[in-house]
Amino acid sequence: MLVALIAVVAWQVHGAMTWRRYLAQYRLDLQTRTGFVAFEDTALARTPLRALSWGWTHPPTSVLLQAMDGEPVRTVIENPAGQPHQLFDPRDAAQWPDLSPLGVETPVRPGATPAPR
């Protein structure tokens, strides 16, 4: 019983540390780029942490992480090429949720030049 408990706790600690590294890399990708960035062009896509990414969540995750950090939304990491499902098309201004009641600035808009690759 004690061995099982130790194994579960160790697995949880490892999972939490891995998630923190994922979020740190995601934030670094957001801070070092501007505009619309293809997921394949991020450092996150080239690490084992890529396994934690859900292919359809990158635009809302980009918005949420910058908003949680009190930053205006300057960067949107797009979903991987070929991903058919997404909550909203980040390049279509009409589909963006209105986040102004939450105090979130969303200046990244369609027509913005993509970040250099």
mmCIF file of N, CA, C and O in Angstrom, residues 67 70-72 98-106:
data_model
loop_
_atom_site.group_PDB
_atom_site.id
_atom_site.type_symbol
_atom_site.label_atom_id
_atom_site.label_comp_id
_atom_site.label_asym_id
_atom_site.label_seq_id
_atom_site.Cartn_x
_atom_site.Cartn_y
_atom_site.Cartn_z
ATOM 1 N N ALA A 67 -3.641 37.101 -21.243
ATOM 2 C CA ALA A 67 -4.583 37.824 -20.386
ATOM 3 C C ALA A 67 -4.298 37.545 -18.914
ATOM 4 O O ALA A 67 -4.329 38.458 -18.083
ATOM 5 N N GLY A 70 -1.687 39.603 -17.562
ATOM 6 C CA GLY A 70 -1.947 41.036 -17.594
ATOM 7 C C GLY A 70 -1.377 41.730 -18.813
ATOM 8 O O GLY A 70 -1.163 42.937 -18.810
ATOM 9 N N GLU A 71 -1.148 40.985 -19.870
ATOM 10 C CA GLU A 71 -0.566 41.528 -21.093
ATOM 11 C C GLU A 71 -1.639 41.659 -22.171
ATOM 12 O O GLU A 71 -2.568 40.855 -22.220
ATOM 13 N N PRO A 72 -1.482 42.640 -23.066
ATOM 14 C CA PRO A 72 -2.373 42.653 -24.235
ATOM 15 C C PRO A 72 -2.038 41.466 -25.127
ATOM 16 O O PRO A 72 -0.909 40.969 -25.116
ATOM 17 N N ASP A 98 -15.622 38.789 -27.275
ATOM 18 C CA ASP A 98 -15.406 40.116 -26.694
ATOM 19 C C ASP A 98 -14.873 39.943 -25.279
ATOM 20 O O ASP A 98 -15.593 39.535 -24.375
ATOM 21 N N LEU A 99 -13.608 40.236 -25.100
ATOM 22 C CA LEU A 99 -12.980 40.072 -23.795
ATOM 23 C C LEU A 99 -12.787 41.396 -23.068
ATOM 24 O O LEU A 99 -12.205 41.427 -21.991
ATOM 25 N N SER A 100 -13.297 42.483 -23.638
ATOM 26 C CA SER A 100 -13.112 43.801 -23.008
ATOM 27 C C SER A 100 -13.739 43.885 -21.611
ATOM 28 O O SER A 100 -13.169 44.558 -20.745
ATOM 29 N N PRO A 101 -14.859 43.216 -21.320
ATOM 30 C CA PRO A 101 -15.377 43.270 -19.947
ATOM 31 C C PRO A 101 -14.401 42.684 -18.923
ATOM 32 O O PRO A 101 -14.469 42.988 -17.748
ATOM 33 N N LEU A 102 -13.494 41.850 -19.403
ATOM 34 C CA LEU A 102 -12.498 41.253 -18.511
ATOM 35 C C LEU A 102 -11.217 42.080 -18.472
ATOM 36 O O LEU A 102 -10.252 41.714 -17.811
ATOM 37 N N GLY A 103 -11.205 43.193 -19.224
ATOM 38 C CA GLY A 103 -10.024 44.045 -19.254
ATOM 39 C C GLY A 103 -8.922 43.500 -20.135
ATOM 40 O O GLY A 103 -7.757 43.851 -19.970
ATOM 41 N N VAL A 104 -9.274 42.649 -21.106
ATOM 42 C CA VAL A 104 -8.271 42.044 -21.974
ATOM 43 C C VAL A 104 -8.244 42.781 -23.304
ATOM 44 O O VAL A 104 -9.264 42.902 -23.978
ATOM 45 N N GLU A 105 -7.066 43.293 -23.659
ATOM 46 C CA GLU A 105 -6.883 43.925 -24.959
ATOM 47 C C GLU A 105 -6.545 42.845 -25.968
ATOM 48 O O GLU A 105 -5.722 41.983 -25.706
ATOM 49 N N THR A 106 -7.180 42.896 -27.127
ATOM 50 C CA THR A 106 -6.904 41.903 -28.164
ATOM 51 C C THR A 106 -6.560 42.611 -29.474
ATOM 52 O O THR A 106 -7.330 42.583 -30.416
#
